[in-house]
mmCIF file of C-alpha atoms in Angstrom:
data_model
loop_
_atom_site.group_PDB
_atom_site.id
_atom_site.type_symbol
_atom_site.label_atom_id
_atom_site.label_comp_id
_atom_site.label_asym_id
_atom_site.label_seq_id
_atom_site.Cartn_x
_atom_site.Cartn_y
_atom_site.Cartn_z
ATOM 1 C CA UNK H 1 0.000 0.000 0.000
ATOM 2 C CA UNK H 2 3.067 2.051 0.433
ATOM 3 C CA UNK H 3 3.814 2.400 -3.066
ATOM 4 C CA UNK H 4 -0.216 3.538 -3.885
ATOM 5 C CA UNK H 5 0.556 6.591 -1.227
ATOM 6 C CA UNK H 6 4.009 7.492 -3.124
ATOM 7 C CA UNK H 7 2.550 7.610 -6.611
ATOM 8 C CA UNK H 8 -0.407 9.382 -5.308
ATOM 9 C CA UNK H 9 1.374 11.993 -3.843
ATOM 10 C CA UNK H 10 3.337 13.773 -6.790
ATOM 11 C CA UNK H 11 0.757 14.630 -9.446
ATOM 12 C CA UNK H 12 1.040 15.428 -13.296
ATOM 13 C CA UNK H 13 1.008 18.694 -13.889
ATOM 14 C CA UNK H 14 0.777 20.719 -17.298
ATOM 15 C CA UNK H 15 0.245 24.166 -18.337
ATOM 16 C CA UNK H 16 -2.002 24.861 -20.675
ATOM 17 C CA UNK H 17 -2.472 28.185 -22.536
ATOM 18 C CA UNK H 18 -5.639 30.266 -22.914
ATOM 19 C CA UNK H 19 -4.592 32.299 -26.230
ATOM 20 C CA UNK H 20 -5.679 36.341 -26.221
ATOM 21 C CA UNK H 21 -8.634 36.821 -28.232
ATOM 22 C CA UNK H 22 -10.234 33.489 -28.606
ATOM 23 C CA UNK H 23 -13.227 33.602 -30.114
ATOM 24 C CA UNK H 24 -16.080 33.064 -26.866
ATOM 25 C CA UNK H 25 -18.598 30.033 -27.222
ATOM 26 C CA UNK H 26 -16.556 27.513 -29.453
ATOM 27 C CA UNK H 27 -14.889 25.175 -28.848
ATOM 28 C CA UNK H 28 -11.052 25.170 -28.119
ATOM 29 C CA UNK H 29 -8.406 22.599 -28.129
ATOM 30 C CA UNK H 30 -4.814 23.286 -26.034
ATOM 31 C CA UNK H 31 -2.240 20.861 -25.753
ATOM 32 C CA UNK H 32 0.617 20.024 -23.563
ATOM 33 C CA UNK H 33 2.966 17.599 -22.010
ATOM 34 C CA UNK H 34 2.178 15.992 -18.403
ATOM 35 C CA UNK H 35 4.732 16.098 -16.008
ATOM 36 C CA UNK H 36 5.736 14.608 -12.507
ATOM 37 C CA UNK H 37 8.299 14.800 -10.031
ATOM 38 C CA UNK H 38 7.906 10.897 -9.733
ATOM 39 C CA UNK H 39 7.923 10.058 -13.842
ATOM 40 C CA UNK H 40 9.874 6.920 -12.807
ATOM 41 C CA UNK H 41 7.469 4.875 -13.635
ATOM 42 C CA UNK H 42 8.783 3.587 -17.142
ATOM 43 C CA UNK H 43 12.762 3.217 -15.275
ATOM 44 C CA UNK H 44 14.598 0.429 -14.521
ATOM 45 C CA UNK H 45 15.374 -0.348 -11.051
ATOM 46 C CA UNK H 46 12.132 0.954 -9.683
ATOM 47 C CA UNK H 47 9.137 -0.909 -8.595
ATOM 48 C CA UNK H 48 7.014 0.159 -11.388
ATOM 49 C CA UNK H 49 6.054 -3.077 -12.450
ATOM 50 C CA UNK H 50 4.952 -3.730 -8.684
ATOM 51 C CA UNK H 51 1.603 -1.507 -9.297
ATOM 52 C CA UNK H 52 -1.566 -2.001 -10.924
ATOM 53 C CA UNK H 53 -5.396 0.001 -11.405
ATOM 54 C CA UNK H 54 -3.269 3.576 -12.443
ATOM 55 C CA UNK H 55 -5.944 5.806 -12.374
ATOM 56 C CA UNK H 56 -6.714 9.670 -11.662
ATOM 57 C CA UNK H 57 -7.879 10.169 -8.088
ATOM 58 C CA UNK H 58 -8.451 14.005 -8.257
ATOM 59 C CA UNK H 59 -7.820 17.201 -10.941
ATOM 60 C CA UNK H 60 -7.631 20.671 -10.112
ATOM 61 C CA UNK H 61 -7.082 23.959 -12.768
ATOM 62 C CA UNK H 62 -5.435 26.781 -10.995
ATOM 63 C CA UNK H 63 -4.418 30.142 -12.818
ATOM 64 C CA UNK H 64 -0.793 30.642 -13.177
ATOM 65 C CA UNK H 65 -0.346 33.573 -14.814
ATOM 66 C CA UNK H 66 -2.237 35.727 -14.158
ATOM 67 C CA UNK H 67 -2.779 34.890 -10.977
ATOM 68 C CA UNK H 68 -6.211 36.134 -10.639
ATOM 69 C CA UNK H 69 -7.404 35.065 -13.804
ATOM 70 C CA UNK H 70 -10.674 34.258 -13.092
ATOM 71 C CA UNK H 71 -11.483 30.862 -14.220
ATOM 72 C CA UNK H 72 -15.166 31.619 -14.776
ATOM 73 C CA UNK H 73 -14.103 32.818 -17.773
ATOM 74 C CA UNK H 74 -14.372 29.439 -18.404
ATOM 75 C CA UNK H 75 -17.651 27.892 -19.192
ATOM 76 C CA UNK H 76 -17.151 24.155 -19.305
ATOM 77 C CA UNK H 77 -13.819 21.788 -20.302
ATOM 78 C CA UNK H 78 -12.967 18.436 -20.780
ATOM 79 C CA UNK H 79 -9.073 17.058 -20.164
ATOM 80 C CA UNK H 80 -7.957 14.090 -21.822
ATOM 81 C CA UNK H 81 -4.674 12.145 -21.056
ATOM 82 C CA UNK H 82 -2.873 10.180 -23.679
ATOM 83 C CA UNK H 83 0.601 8.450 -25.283
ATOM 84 C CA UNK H 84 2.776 11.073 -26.177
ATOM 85 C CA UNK H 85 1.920 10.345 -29.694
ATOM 86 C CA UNK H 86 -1.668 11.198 -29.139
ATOM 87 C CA UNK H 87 -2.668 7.584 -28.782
ATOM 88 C CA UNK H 88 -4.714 5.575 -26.417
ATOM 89 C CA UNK H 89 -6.329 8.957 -25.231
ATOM 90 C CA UNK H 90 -8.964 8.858 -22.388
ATOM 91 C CA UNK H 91 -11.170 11.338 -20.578
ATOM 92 C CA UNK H 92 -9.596 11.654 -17.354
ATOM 93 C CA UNK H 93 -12.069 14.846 -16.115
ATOM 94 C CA UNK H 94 -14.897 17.283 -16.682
ATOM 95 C CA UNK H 95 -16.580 20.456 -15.528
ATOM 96 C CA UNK H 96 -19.821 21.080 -17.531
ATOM 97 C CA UNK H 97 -20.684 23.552 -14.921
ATOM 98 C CA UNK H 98 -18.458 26.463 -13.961
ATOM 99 C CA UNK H 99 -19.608 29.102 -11.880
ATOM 100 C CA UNK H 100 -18.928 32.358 -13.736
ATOM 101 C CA UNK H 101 -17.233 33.814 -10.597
ATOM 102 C CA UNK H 102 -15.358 30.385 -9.731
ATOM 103 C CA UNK H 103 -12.054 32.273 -8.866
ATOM 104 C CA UNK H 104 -8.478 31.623 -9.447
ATOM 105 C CA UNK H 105 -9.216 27.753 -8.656
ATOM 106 C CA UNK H 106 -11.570 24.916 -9.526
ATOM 107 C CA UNK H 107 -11.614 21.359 -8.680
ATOM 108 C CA UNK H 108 -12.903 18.759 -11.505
ATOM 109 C CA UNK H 109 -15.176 15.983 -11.939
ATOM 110 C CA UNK H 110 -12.669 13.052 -12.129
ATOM 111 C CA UNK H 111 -13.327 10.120 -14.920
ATOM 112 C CA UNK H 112 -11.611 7.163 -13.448
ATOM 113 C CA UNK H 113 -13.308 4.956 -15.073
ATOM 114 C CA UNK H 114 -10.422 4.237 -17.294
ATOM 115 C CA UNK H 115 -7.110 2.372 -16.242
ATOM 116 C CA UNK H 116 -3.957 4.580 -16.753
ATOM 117 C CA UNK H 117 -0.929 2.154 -16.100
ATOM 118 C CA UNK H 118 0.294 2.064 -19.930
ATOM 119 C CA UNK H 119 -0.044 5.604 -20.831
ATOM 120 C CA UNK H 120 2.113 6.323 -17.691
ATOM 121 C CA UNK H 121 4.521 4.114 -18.027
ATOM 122 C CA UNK H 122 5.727 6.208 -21.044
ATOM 123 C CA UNK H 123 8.173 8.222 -21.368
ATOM 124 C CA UNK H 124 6.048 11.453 -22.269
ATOM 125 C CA UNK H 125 2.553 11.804 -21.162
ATOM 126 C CA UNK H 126 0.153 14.119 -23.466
ATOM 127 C CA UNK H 127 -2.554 16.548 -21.617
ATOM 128 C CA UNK H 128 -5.520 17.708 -24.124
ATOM 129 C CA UNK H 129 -8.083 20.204 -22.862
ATOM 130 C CA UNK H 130 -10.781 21.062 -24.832
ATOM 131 C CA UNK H 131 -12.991 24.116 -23.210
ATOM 132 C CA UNK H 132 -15.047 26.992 -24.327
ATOM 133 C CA UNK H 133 -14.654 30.180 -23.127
ATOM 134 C CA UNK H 134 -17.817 32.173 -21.260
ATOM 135 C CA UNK H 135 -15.881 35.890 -21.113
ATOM 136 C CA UNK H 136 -12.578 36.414 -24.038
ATOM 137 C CA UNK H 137 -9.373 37.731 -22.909
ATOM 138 C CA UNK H 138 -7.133 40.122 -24.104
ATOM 139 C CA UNK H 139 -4.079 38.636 -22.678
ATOM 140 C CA UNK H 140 -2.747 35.284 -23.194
ATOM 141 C CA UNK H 141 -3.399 32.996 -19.690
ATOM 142 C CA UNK H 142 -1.467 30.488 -18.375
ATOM 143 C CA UNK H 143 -3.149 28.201 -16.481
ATOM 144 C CA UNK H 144 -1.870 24.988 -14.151
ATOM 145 C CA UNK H 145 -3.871 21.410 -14.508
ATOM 146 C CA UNK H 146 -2.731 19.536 -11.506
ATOM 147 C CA UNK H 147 -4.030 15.573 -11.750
ATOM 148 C CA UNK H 148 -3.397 13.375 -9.407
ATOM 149 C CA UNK H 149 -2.704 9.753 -9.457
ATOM 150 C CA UNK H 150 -3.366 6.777 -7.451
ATOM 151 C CA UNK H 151 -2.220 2.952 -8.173
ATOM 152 C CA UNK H 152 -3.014 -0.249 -5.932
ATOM 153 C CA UNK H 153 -0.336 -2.712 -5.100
ATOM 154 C CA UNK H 154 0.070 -5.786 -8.040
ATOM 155 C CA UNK H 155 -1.099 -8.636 -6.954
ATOM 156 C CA UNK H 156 1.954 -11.677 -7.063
#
């Protein structure tokens, strides 16, 4: 159980991009690699073939830059985790339902109805939102996806 609390601890984050002037009520697509402190899951040496069940356990979008960007902006998103290559993508979580004065900070609906362990055990993990904006901006926003993972012991 040890190794489910490491792998759970150090989430993938990415930053994804809000580009100034996007057009309001369309849909959107922004792309960008997932990282971790603990990407050892793919090394040799490690345990990673000692855990099973990969999945996402929580997500969170946070604005980076600015930091009071007010994610309300936002109206709804999906994220999607794949292969580097683009392959093997899943929905990993969802907000249909932002609050137009949400803040700097929103937690989302988690999918974890999908099993993650070969798209992590990659070398490079891709991160796909796809949102549509409530409000435009005039300045290009940085935001920070935070999901976090959780993985049961491998049964011997």
């Amino acid at each position: 159980m040890l190794q489910s609390i490491m792998k759970s601890t150090f989430p993938y984050t990415a930053d994804l991009v809000i580009m100034a002037n996007t057009k309001i009520g369309e849909p959107h697509t922004v792309i960008s690699t997932g990282n971790s402190y603990d990407q050892d899951f793919t090394k040799d040496g490690n345990n990673a073939n000692q855990i099973s069940e990969v999945r996402i356990i929580s997500a969170k979008l946070q604005s980076k830059d600015p930091s009071n960007y007010n994610i309300g902006n936002i109206s709804a998103l999906r994220v999607y985790m794949a292969k580097a290559d683009g392959s093997d993508e899943v929905l990993v979580a969802i907000r249909k339902d932002i609050a137009a004065n949400s803040g700097n900070s929103v937690v989302l609906d988690i999918d974890n109805s999908h099993f993650l362990d070969e798209i992590v055990r990659e070398p490079g993990v891709r991160i796909r939102m796809v949102y549509l904006l409530r409000k435009g901006v005039d300045i290009d926003v940085n935001l920070k996806l935070s999901l976090s993972i959780g993985a049961e012991p491998r049964e011997r």
